[in-house]
Amino acid sequence: MSSDTSQRLPDGRPVPLLTGEERPMLESWLDFHRATLELKCAGLDDEQVRTASAAPSALTLLGLVQHLAEVERNWFQRVFAGLDVPPVFEEETGYALHPERGLDEALEIWRREVARGRELIAGRSPEEPGRITDGPMAGTVVSLRWVLIHLVEEYARHNGHADILRERIDGVIGA
C-alpha cells in the first residue's frame, strides 16, 4: 500500500499512512481512530448508544462520543491554542447523558470540535508548544507532536472500550 490518504478499508475508514512525514502520519492515525469511533456507533439507535452494556461500568457509546468531543476541545483549543473555552457539555468529562440529546446531536457536536481542532493546528509545527491548563500537570508545556500522540492514544483506548460496548449491545465485533 502507498501513503495515499484516499485509500479506504472495506468498512469505509481511511487507511492510515504507512510511509511519509511524521505530521501527516500522526494526523492520519488520528483520523483513522476518529472514523473507528463513528463506525462503532453506526446503525445503533439512541436507546442502544445509551446502554451501559458492560456492567458494572456505567460507560456508554454516547458518553464516549461526548467525552471525545471534550477531549478534542481541551487538547486543541485550551492546551494547544491557549483559548479560554467552557466545557462542551453540562459535565466536563462528557460522560453524563442529557435525556434529550441523542447520537445525531452528539456526533454533530463532536464533528464540530474535530473541525475546530483541525483549523487551530493547520500549518503549525509539531514542535510548537501549548500548556496544560489544569489537573496535576497544570502549567506543563507540551508540543503539538505530544498532543497528537496523546490523542491517538486516547482514541485507541476508548475505541477498545467501544468494541466491548458494541459487542455487548448487538454482537457486532471488529473494527
Backbone as a printed PyTorch tensor [residue, N CA C, xyz], in Angstrom:
tensor([[[  0.8380,  -1.1920,   0.0000],
         [  0.0000,   0.0000,   0.0000],
         [  0.8760,   1.2470,   0.0000]],

        [[  0.3850,   2.2730,  -0.5990],
         [  1.1090,   3.5360,  -0.6290],
         [  0.6370,   4.4220,   0.5120]],

        [[  1.1500,   5.6290,   0.5590],
         [  0.7330,   6.5690,   1.5960],
         [ -0.3740,   7.4870,   1.0910]],

        [[ -1.1270,   7.0230,   0.1030],
         [ -2.2540,   7.7700,  -0.4470],
         [ -3.3750,   7.8220,   0.5840]],

        [[ -3.7240,   9.0280,   1.0500],
         [ -4.7240,   9.1770,   2.0990],
         [ -6.1390,   8.8940,   1.6240]],

        [[ -6.3220,   8.6630,   0.3230],
         [ -7.6680,   8.3790,  -0.1760],
         [ -8.0050,   6.8920,  -0.0790]],

        [[ -7.0510,   6.0620,   0.3100],
         [ -7.3380,   4.6340,   0.4330],
         [ -8.2840,   4.4000,   1.6020]],

        [[ -9.2030,   3.4700,   1.4110],
         [-10.2090,   3.1630,   2.4240],
         [-10.2510,   1.6700,   2.6880]],

        [[-10.5430,   1.3270,   3.9100],
         [-10.8080,  -0.0560,   4.2620],
         [-12.2120,  -0.4140,   3.7700]],

        [[-12.5490,  -1.6930,   3.6690],
         [-13.8960,  -2.0700,   3.2230],
         [-15.0180,  -1.4410,   4.0620]],

        [[-14.7450,  -1.1330,   5.3400],
         [-15.7730,  -0.5240,   6.1980],
         [-15.8410,   0.9950,   6.0470]],

        [[-15.0130,   1.5630,   5.1650],
         [-15.0610,   2.9950,   4.8860],
         [-14.0390,   3.8450,   5.6130]],

        [[-13.3680,   3.2750,   6.6030],
         [-12.3760,   4.0650,   7.3370],
         [-11.1430,   4.3210,   6.4880]],

        [[-10.5040,   5.4890,   6.6760],
         [ -9.2820,   5.7770,   5.9180],
         [ -8.1260,   4.9030,   6.4030]],

        [[ -7.3200,   4.4530,   5.4650],
         [ -6.1160,   3.7030,   5.8210],
         [ -5.0670,   4.7160,   6.2940]],

        [[ -4.5500,   4.5410,   7.5090],
         [ -3.5030,   5.4650,   7.9710],
         [ -2.2620,   5.3610,   7.0770]],

        [[ -1.5570,   6.4710,   6.9620],
         [ -0.3410,   6.4840,   6.1520],
         [  0.6530,   5.4530,   6.6670]],

        [[  1.2990,   4.7750,   5.7550],
         [  2.2850,   3.7590,   6.1040],
         [  3.7060,   4.2670,   5.9140]],

        [[  3.8520,   5.3260,   5.1460],
         [  5.1520,   5.9480,   4.9170],
         [  4.9240,   7.4520,   4.8520]],

        [[  6.0080,   8.1830,   4.9710],
         [  5.9130,   9.6280,   4.7970],
         [  6.3170,  10.4080,   6.0240]],

        [[  5.9980,  11.6640,   5.9890],
         [  6.3660,  12.6010,   7.0530],
         [  5.5850,  12.3210,   8.3400]],

        [[  6.2000,  12.6860,   9.4460],
         [  5.6120,  12.4240,  10.7600],
         [  4.2460,  13.0870,  10.9590]],

        [[  4.1360,  14.3590,  10.6960],
         [  2.8970,  15.0880,  10.9750],
         [  1.6960,  14.5040,  10.2230]],

        [[  1.7920,  14.3200,   8.8870],
         [  0.6620,  13.7010,   8.1880],
         [  0.3620,  12.2830,   8.6920]],

        [[  1.4010,  11.5490,   9.0910],
         [  1.1840,  10.2000,   9.5910],
         [  0.3990,  10.2390,  10.9100]],

        [[  0.7990,  11.1160,  11.8260],
         [  0.0700,  11.2430,  13.0940],
         [ -1.3830,  11.6470,  12.8500]],

        [[ -1.5800,  12.6090,  11.9700],
         [ -2.9450,  13.0600,  11.6790],
         [ -3.7630,  11.9530,  11.0200]],

        [[ -3.1250,  11.1370,  10.1830],
         [ -3.8650,  10.0480,   9.5330],
         [ -4.2750,   8.9890,  10.5510]],

        [[ -3.4210,   8.7300,  11.5350],
         [ -3.7970,   7.7700,  12.5810],
         [ -4.9240,   8.3320,  13.4440]],

        [[ -4.8840,   9.6140,  13.7220],
         [ -5.9620,  10.2310,  14.4910],
         [ -7.2730,  10.1620,  13.7040]],

        [[ -7.2170,  10.4460,  12.4130],
         [ -8.4190,  10.3480,  11.5730],
         [ -8.9490,   8.9150,  11.5160]],

        [[ -8.0540,   7.9450,  11.4660],
         [ -8.4630,   6.5420,  11.4810],
         [ -9.2280,   6.2250,  12.7710]],

        [[ -8.7080,   6.6650,  13.8920],
         [ -9.3670,   6.3830,  15.1700],
         [-10.6700,   7.1620,  15.3250]],

        [[-10.7220,   8.3710,  14.8020],
         [-11.9890,   9.1140,  14.8100],
         [-13.0460,   8.3520,  14.0060]],

        [[-12.6590,   7.8640,  12.8410],
         [-13.5870,   7.1080,  11.9990],
         [-14.0070,   5.8030,  12.6760]],

        [[-13.1030,   5.2060,  13.4400],
         [-13.4270,   3.9840,  14.1700],
         [-14.5070,   4.2590,  15.2130]],

        [[-14.4060,   5.3770,  15.9130],
         [-15.4370,   5.7400,  16.8870],
         [-16.7990,   5.8490,  16.2090]],

        [[-16.8440,   6.5430,  15.0790],
         [-18.1130,   6.6720,  14.3510],
         [-18.6430,   5.3080,  13.9140]],

        [[-17.7530,   4.4580,  13.4350],
         [-18.1500,   3.1290,  12.9900],
         [-18.7520,   2.3210,  14.1370]],

        [[-18.1990,   2.4600,  15.3270],
         [-18.7050,   1.7250,  16.4860],
         [-20.1390,   2.1230,  16.8280]],

        [[-20.5440,   3.3210,  16.4440],
         [-21.8970,   3.8170,  16.7390],
         [-22.8600,   3.6180,  15.5650]],

        [[-22.3350,   3.2990,  14.4000],
         [-23.1550,   3.2130,  13.1810],
         [-24.2330,   2.1490,  13.3060]],

        [[-25.4400,   2.5280,  12.8890],
         [-26.5470,   1.5870,  12.8560],
         [-27.2550,   1.3860,  14.1790]],

        [[-26.8290,   2.0870,  15.2210],
         [-27.4890,   1.9640,  16.5230],
         [-28.4690,   3.1020,  16.7340]],

        [[-29.5150,   2.8430,  17.4890],
         [-30.4620,   3.9050,  17.8100],
         [-30.0690,   4.5700,  19.1420]],

        [[-30.7920,   5.6160,  19.4960],
         [-30.4510,   6.3800,  20.7000],
         [-30.5170,   5.5310,  21.9660]],

        [[-31.4580,   4.6230,  22.0380],
         [-31.5540,   3.7630,  23.2210],
         [-30.3230,   2.8620,  23.3250]],

        [[-29.8930,   2.3200,  22.2060],
         [-28.7360,   1.4250,  22.2250],
         [-27.4560,   2.1520,  22.6240]],

        [[-27.2280,   3.3680,  22.0980],
         [-25.9850,   4.0750,  22.4430],
         [-26.0000,   4.6070,  23.8770]],

        [[-27.1580,   4.5980,  24.5080],
         [-27.2740,   4.9810,  25.9190],
         [-27.1230,   3.7820,  26.8460]],

        [[-26.9900,   2.5930,  26.2770],
         [-26.9280,   1.3710,  27.0680],
         [-25.5430,   1.1770,  27.6720]],

        [[-25.5200,   1.0400,  28.9940],
         [-24.2840,   0.6900,  29.7040],
         [-24.2130,  -0.8340,  29.6830]],

        [[-23.6210,  -1.3790,  28.6370],
         [-23.7240,  -2.8140,  28.3410],
         [-22.6390,  -3.6690,  28.9740]],

        [[-21.6950,  -3.0640,  29.6670],
         [-20.5960,  -3.8330,  30.2650],
         [-20.5680,  -3.6090,  31.7740]],

        [[-21.6120,  -4.1000,  32.4430],
         [-21.7330,  -3.9390,  33.8960],
         [-20.4940,  -4.4940,  34.5910]],

        [[-20.0660,  -3.8730,  35.6620],
         [-20.7400,  -2.8180,  36.4140],
         [-20.4380,  -1.4070,  35.9150]],

        [[-19.7030,  -1.2740,  34.8190],
         [-19.3740,   0.0530,  34.2890],
         [-20.6290,   0.7740,  33.7980]],

        [[-20.6730,   2.0860,  34.0150],
         [-21.7700,   2.9240,  33.5190],
         [-21.4470,   3.5250,  32.1510]],

        [[-20.3280,   3.1320,  31.5630],
         [-19.8760,   3.6810,  30.2900],
         [-20.8410,   3.3290,  29.1570]],

        [[-21.0980,   4.3180,  28.2890],
         [-21.9680,   4.1340,  27.1270],
         [-21.2610,   4.6460,  25.8780]],

        [[-21.7180,   4.2040,  24.7180],
         [-21.1680,   4.7280,  23.4650],
         [-21.4650,   6.2180,  23.3270]],

        [[-22.6610,   6.6420,  23.7000],
         [-22.9900,   8.0640,  23.6360],
         [-22.0770,   8.8630,  24.5590]],

        [[-21.8270,   8.3520,  25.7420],
         [-20.9050,   9.0110,  26.6600],
         [-19.4990,   9.1070,  26.0840]],

        [[-19.0550,   8.0740,  25.3770],
         [-17.7280,   8.1160,  24.7460],
         [-17.6540,   9.1910,  23.6700]],

        [[-18.6890,   9.3140,  22.8470],
         [-18.7050,  10.3480,  21.8060],
         [-18.6130,  11.7280,  22.4720]],

        [[-19.4150,  11.9340,  23.4970],
         [-19.4100,  13.2260,  24.1920],
         [-18.0580,  13.4770,  24.8590]],

        [[-17.5020,  12.4510,  25.5040],
         [-16.1990,  12.5930,  26.1570],
         [-15.1320,  12.9850,  25.1410]],

        [[-15.1490,  12.3480,  23.9790],
         [-14.1180,  12.6470,  22.9890],
         [-14.3230,  14.0200,  22.3570]],

        [[-15.5320,  14.5500,  22.3580],
         [-15.7350,  15.9550,  21.9720],
         [-15.0380,  16.8600,  22.9930]],

        [[-15.1700,  16.5270,  24.2770],
         [-14.4840,  17.3020,  25.3320],
         [-12.9670,  17.1850,  25.1890]],

        [[-12.4920,  15.9870,  24.8690],
         [-11.0530,  15.7580,  24.6790],
         [-10.5300,  16.6180,  23.5300]],

        [[-11.2420,  16.6120,  22.4070],
         [-10.8370,  17.4300,  21.2560],
         [-10.7560,  18.8990,  21.6650]],

        [[-11.7750,  19.4030,  22.3390],
         [-11.7920,  20.8110,  22.7470],
         [-10.6460,  21.1100,  23.7020]],

        [[-10.4790,  20.2590,  24.6870],
         [ -9.4490,  20.5160,  25.6870],
         [ -8.0570,  20.5890,  25.0790]],

        [[ -7.6770,  19.5550,  24.3450],
         [ -6.2930,  19.4810,  23.8860],
         [ -5.9710,  20.4410,  22.7500]],

        [[ -6.8780,  20.6780,  21.8340],
         [ -6.5730,  21.5900,  20.7350],
         [ -6.8810,  23.0450,  21.0730]],

        [[ -7.9990,  23.3030,  21.7110],
         [ -8.3740,  24.6920,  21.9810],
         [ -7.7250,  25.2260,  23.2550]],

        [[ -7.8870,  24.5080,  24.3590],
         [ -7.3460,  25.0120,  25.6340],
         [ -5.8290,  24.8660,  25.7040]],

        [[ -5.3540,  23.6370,  25.5220],
         [ -3.9280,  23.3580,  25.7180],
         [ -3.0920,  23.9400,  24.5900]],

        [[ -3.3780,  23.5600,  23.3560],
         [ -2.5070,  23.9970,  22.2670],
         [ -2.7120,  25.4620,  21.9140]],

        [[ -3.9510,  25.8880,  21.7190],
         [ -4.2070,  27.2660,  21.2680],
         [ -4.3120,  28.2690,  22.4170]],

        [[ -4.4020,  27.7880,  23.6560],
         [ -4.4680,  28.6930,  24.8010],
         [ -5.7790,  29.4450,  24.9310]],

        [[ -6.8500,  28.9010,  24.3580],
         [ -8.1490,  29.5660,  24.4070],
         [ -8.8630,  29.2600,  25.7230]],

        [[ -9.6000,  30.2370,  26.2160],
         [-10.3940,  30.0610,  27.4300],
         [-11.8130,  29.7210,  26.9990]],

        [[-12.0860,  28.4310,  26.8200],
         [-13.4000,  27.9910,  26.3560],
         [-14.0370,  27.1020,  27.4250]],

        [[-15.3540,  27.1670,  27.5510],
         [-16.0410,  26.3450,  28.5510],
         [-16.1240,  24.8960,  28.0840]],

        [[-16.5160,  23.9940,  28.9920],
         [-16.7600,  22.6180,  28.5490],
         [-17.8490,  22.5830,  27.4770]],

        [[-17.8300,  21.5660,  26.6680],
         [-18.8190,  21.3970,  25.6120],
         [-20.1790,  21.0430,  26.2180]],

        [[-20.1660,  20.1700,  27.2090],
         [-21.3970,  19.6500,  27.7980],
         [-21.5580,  20.1230,  29.2390]],

        [[-22.6720,  19.7350,  29.8410],
         [-23.0120,  20.1650,  31.1860],
         [-21.9810,  19.6990,  32.2060]],

        [[-21.4300,  18.5420,  31.9950],
         [-20.4760,  17.9330,  32.9210],
         [-19.1680,  17.7730,  32.1460]],

        [[-18.0880,  18.3080,  32.6700],
         [-16.8700,  18.4980,  31.8630],
         [-16.1830,  17.2350,  31.3550]],

        [[-16.4760,  16.0620,  31.8840],
         [-15.8750,  14.8570,  31.3010],
         [-16.6160,  14.4360,  30.0390]],

        [[-17.8920,  14.8400,  29.9290],
         [-18.7020,  14.4690,  28.7830],
         [-19.4530,  13.1640,  28.9410]],

        [[-19.1530,  12.4010,  29.9730],
         [-19.7830,  11.0860,  30.1170],
         [-21.2530,  11.1390,  30.5100]],

        [[-21.6650,  12.1860,  31.2180],
         [-23.0550,  12.2700,  31.6760],
         [-23.9880,  12.4820,  30.4850]],

        [[-25.0990,  11.7730,  30.4940],
         [-26.0430,  11.8360,  29.3840],
         [-27.1890,  12.7820,  29.7130]],

        [[-27.5270,  13.6150,  28.7560],
         [-28.6800,  14.5040,  28.8710],
         [-29.8670,  13.7630,  28.2630]],

        [[-31.0290,  13.7740,  28.9400],
         [-32.1500,  12.9730,  28.4370],
         [-32.6240,  13.3240,  27.0310]],

        [[-32.3740,  14.5380,  26.5780],
         [-32.8720,  14.9500,  25.2640],
         [-31.8140,  14.9350,  24.1590]],

        [[-30.5550,  14.6380,  24.4880],
         [-29.5100,  14.6390,  23.4720],
         [-29.2830,  13.2130,  22.9810]],

        [[-29.4540,  13.0300,  21.6900],
         [-29.2500,  11.7240,  21.0920],
         [-27.9300,  11.6580,  20.3430]],

        [[-27.7170,  10.5500,  19.6850],
         [-26.4660,  10.3080,  18.9770],
         [-26.2220,  11.3080,  17.8570]],

        [[-27.2250,  11.6030,  17.0600],
         [-27.0090,  12.5280,  15.9380],
         [-26.5040,  13.8770,  16.4310]],

        [[-27.1140,  14.4010,  17.4790],
         [-26.6810,  15.6910,  18.0140],
         [-25.2710,  15.5970,  18.6010]],

        [[-24.9960,  14.5340,  19.3410],
         [-23.6630,  14.3720,  19.9350],
         [-22.5900,  14.2470,  18.8570]],

        [[-22.8800,  13.4780,  17.8040],
         [-21.9110,  13.3530,  16.7140],
         [-21.6910,  14.6900,  16.0010]],

        [[-22.7520,  15.4510,  15.8220],
         [-22.6260,  16.7640,  15.1950],
         [-21.7170,  17.6760,  16.0310]],

        [[-21.9090,  17.6640,  17.3280],
         [-21.0740,  18.4660,  18.2330],
         [-19.6380,  17.9760,  18.1770]],

        [[-19.4450,  16.6700,  18.2350],
         [-18.1040,  16.0850,  18.1730],
         [-17.4090,  16.4600,  16.8590]],

        [[-18.1280,  16.3670,  15.7450],
         [-17.5350,  16.7330,  14.4460],
         [-17.1340,  18.2140,  14.4210]],

        [[-17.9360,  19.0530,  15.0320],
         [-17.6140,  20.4810,  15.1160],
         [-16.3160,  20.6870,  15.9020]],

        [[-16.1560,  19.9610,  16.9980],
         [-14.9260,  20.0760,  17.7910],
         [-13.7150,  19.5630,  17.0160]],

        [[-13.8920,  18.4760,  16.2770],
         [-12.8130,  17.9480,  15.4330],
         [-12.4120,  19.0030,  14.3980]],

        [[-13.3820,  19.5950,  13.7310],
         [-13.1070,  20.6030,  12.6990],
         [-12.3870,  21.8080,  13.2970]],

        [[-12.8120,  22.2510,  14.4630],
         [-12.1640,  23.4070,  15.1040],
         [-10.7130,  23.0810,  15.4520]],

        [[-10.4720,  21.8920,  15.9500],
         [ -9.1020,  21.4810,  16.2410],
         [ -8.2380,  21.4690,  14.9940]],

        [[ -8.7840,  20.9500,  13.8990],
         [ -8.0300,  20.9290,  12.6350],
         [ -7.6730,  22.3470,  12.1950]],

        [[ -8.6190,  23.2710,  12.3470],
         [ -8.3580,  24.6700,  11.9920],
         [ -7.2040,  25.2400,  12.8130]],

        [[ -7.2180,  24.9760,  14.1060],
         [ -6.2330,  25.5620,  15.0100],
         [ -4.8170,  25.0290,  14.7980]],

        [[ -4.6960,  23.7960,  14.3200],
         [ -3.3500,  23.2370,  14.1420],
         [ -2.8620,  23.3030,  12.7000]],

        [[ -3.7150,  23.7090,  11.7780],
         [ -3.3290,  23.7650,  10.3650],
         [ -2.0790,  24.6200,  10.1880]],

        [[ -1.0850,  24.0340,   9.5270],
         [  0.1410,  24.7620,   9.2250],
         [  1.0640,  24.9890,  10.4100]],

        [[  0.7370,  24.4610,  11.5660],
         [  1.5570,  24.6670,  12.7640],
         [  2.6170,  23.5720,  12.8680]],

        [[  3.7520,  23.9220,  13.3950],
         [  4.8590,  22.9920,  13.5430],
         [  4.5940,  22.0000,  14.6740]],

        [[  5.0080,  20.7410,  14.4890],
         [  4.8590,  19.7640,  15.5760],
         [  5.6110,  20.1670,  16.8520]],

        [[  6.6110,  21.0080,  16.7060],
         [  7.3840,  21.4520,  17.8720],
         [  6.7260,  22.6080,  18.6180]],

        [[  5.7160,  23.2170,  18.0220],
         [  5.0760,  24.3730,  18.6400],
         [  4.4740,  23.9830,  19.9910]],

        [[  4.6600,  24.8320,  20.9940],
         [  4.2170,  24.4620,  22.3460],
         [  2.7940,  24.8910,  22.6770]],

        [[  2.2370,  24.1600,  23.6140],
         [  0.9970,  24.5060,  24.2840],
         [  1.2380,  24.2880,  25.7660]],

        [[  0.2470,  24.6010,  26.5770],
         [  0.4180,  24.4650,  28.0210],
         [ -0.8120,  23.7960,  28.6210]],

        [[ -0.5880,  22.7330,  29.3910],
         [ -1.6770,  22.0500,  30.0810],
         [ -2.2920,  23.0300,  31.0730]],

        [[ -3.6150,  23.1160,  31.0570],
         [ -4.3010,  24.1730,  31.7960],
         [ -4.7520,  23.7930,  33.1940]],

        [[ -4.9730,  22.5090,  33.4570],
         [ -5.4520,  22.1480,  34.7860],
         [ -5.0350,  20.7350,  35.1500]],

        [[ -5.4160,  20.3050,  36.3240],
         [ -5.0730,  18.9650,  36.7850],
         [ -3.6830,  18.9200,  37.3820]],

        [[ -3.1980,  17.7280,  37.6550],
         [ -1.9020,  17.5890,  38.3320],
         [ -0.7090,  18.0620,  37.5090]],

        [[ -0.8950,  18.2150,  36.1920],
         [  0.2070,  18.6710,  35.3380],
         [ -0.0020,  20.1070,  34.8480]],

        [[ -0.9000,  20.8470,  35.5040],
         [ -1.1880,  22.2290,  35.0970],
         [  0.1020,  23.0240,  34.9740]],

        [[  0.2070,  23.7680,  33.8740],
         [  1.3820,  24.5900,  33.6220],
         [  2.4630,  23.9010,  32.8110]],

        [[  2.3760,  22.5910,  32.6500],
         [  3.3810,  21.8380,  31.9000],
         [  3.2780,  22.1730,  30.4160]],

        [[  4.4220,  22.4280,  29.8130],
         [  4.4790,  22.7310,  28.3850],
         [  4.5660,  21.4120,  27.6140]],

        [[  3.7360,  21.2920,  26.5750],
         [  3.7350,  20.1240,  25.6980],
         [  3.7440,  20.6100,  24.2510]],

        [[  4.3230,  19.8210,  23.3770],
         [  4.3630,  20.1840,  21.9580],
         [  3.0990,  19.7070,  21.2550]],

        [[  2.8410,  20.2680,  20.0890],
         [  1.7470,  19.7800,  19.2580],
         [  1.9660,  18.3060,  18.9490]],

        [[  3.1910,  17.8910,  18.7340],
         [  3.5010,  16.4780,  18.4980],
         [  2.9820,  15.6400,  19.6620]],

        [[  3.2550,  16.0660,  20.8960],
         [  2.8040,  15.3470,  22.0850],
         [  1.2810,  15.2750,  22.1180]],

        [[  0.6170,  16.3820,  21.7960],
         [ -0.8500,  16.4170,  21.7940],
         [ -1.3950,  15.4150,  20.7740]],

        [[ -0.8370,  15.3980,  19.5690],
         [ -1.3020,  14.4680,  18.5430],
         [ -1.0970,  13.0160,  18.9760]],

        [[  0.0670,  12.7260,  19.5330],
         [  0.3270,  11.3580,  20.0070],
         [ -0.6470,  11.0050,  21.1290]],

        [[ -0.8540,  11.9450,  22.0400],
         [ -1.7780,  11.6900,  23.1530],
         [ -3.1910,  11.4200,  22.6350]],

        [[ -3.6450,  12.1750,  21.6450],
         [ -4.9950,  11.9500,  21.1270],
         [ -5.1180,  10.6150,  20.4110]],

        [[ -4.0900,  10.1830,  19.6890],
         [ -4.1240,   8.8530,  19.0830],
         [ -4.2770,   7.8090,  20.1880]],

        [[ -3.5180,   7.9630,  21.2570],
         [ -3.5880,   7.0320,  22.3900],
         [ -4.9580,   7.0810,  23.0530]],

        [[ -5.4880,   8.2740,  23.2640],
         [ -6.7890,   8.4460,  23.9180],
         [ -7.8980,   7.7750,  23.1010]],

        [[ -7.9180,   8.0360,  21.8040],
         [ -8.9260,   7.4090,  20.9540],
         [ -8.7460,   5.8960,  20.9060]],

        [[ -7.5180,   5.4210,  20.7980],
         [ -7.2880,   3.9770,  20.7200],
         [ -7.8100,   3.2880,  21.9790]],

        [[ -7.5390,   3.8650,  23.1290],
         [ -8.0090,   3.2900,  24.3970],
         [ -9.5360,   3.2690,  24.4370]],

        [[-10.1510,   4.4020,  24.1100],
         [-11.6050,   4.4670,  24.1710],
         [-12.2780,   3.6520,  23.0650]],

        [[-11.6240,   3.4960,  21.9360],
         [-12.1860,   2.6180,  20.9050],
         [-12.1690,   1.1590,  21.3620]],

        [[-11.2150,   0.7970,  22.1980],
         [-11.2360,  -0.5310,  22.8120],
         [-12.4580,  -0.6950,  23.7020]],

        [[-12.7550,   0.3520,  24.4640],
         [-13.9790,   0.3170,  25.2780],
         [-15.1990,   0.1870,  24.3660]],

        [[-15.2050,   0.9730,  23.2780],
         [-16.3370,   0.9520,  22.3490],
         [-16.5180,  -0.4340,  21.7310]],

        [[-15.4160,  -1.1440,  21.4610],
         [-15.5040,  -2.5100,  20.9380],
         [-16.3160,  -3.3960,  21.8760]],

        [[-15.9990,  -3.3220,  23.1590],
         [-16.6860,  -4.1650,  24.1410],
         [-18.1530,  -3.7610,  24.2600]],

        [[-18.4120,  -2.4540,  24.3520],
         [-19.7970,  -1.9820,  24.4710],
         [-20.6270,  -2.4240,  23.2750]],

        [[-20.0960,  -2.2340,  22.0740],
         [-20.8360,  -2.5810,  20.8620],
         [-21.1120,  -4.0750,  20.7950]],

        [[-20.1230,  -4.8740,  21.0930],
         [-20.3320,  -6.3190,  21.0500],
         [-21.4230,  -6.7450,  22.0390]],

        [[-21.4360,  -6.1150,  23.1960],
         [-22.4440,  -6.4650,  24.1990],
         [-23.8420,  -5.9730,  23.8120]],

        [[-23.9100,  -4.8950,  23.0320],
         [-25.2060,  -4.3490,  22.6210],
         [-25.8710,  -5.2120,  21.5660]],

        [[-25.1210,  -5.5330,  20.4960],
         [-25.7720,  -6.2660,  19.3930],
         [-24.9090,  -7.3450,  18.7500]],

        [[-23.7850,  -7.6590,  19.3780],
         [-22.9550,  -8.7360,  18.8630],
         [-21.9910,  -8.3500,  17.7540]],

        [[-22.0220,  -7.0930,  17.3110],
         [-21.1210,  -6.6620,  16.2430],
         [-19.6990,  -6.5820,  16.8060]],

        [[-18.7650,  -7.2330,  16.0860],
         [-17.3680,  -7.2460,  16.5220],
         [-16.4870,  -6.7030,  15.4130]],

        [[-15.2530,  -6.4120,  15.7760],
         [-14.2740,  -5.9390,  14.8010],
         [-14.1840,  -4.4340,  14.7650]],

        [[-13.3410,  -3.9680,  13.8790],
         [-13.0790,  -2.5350,  13.7220],
         [-12.5540,  -2.0070,  15.0280]]])
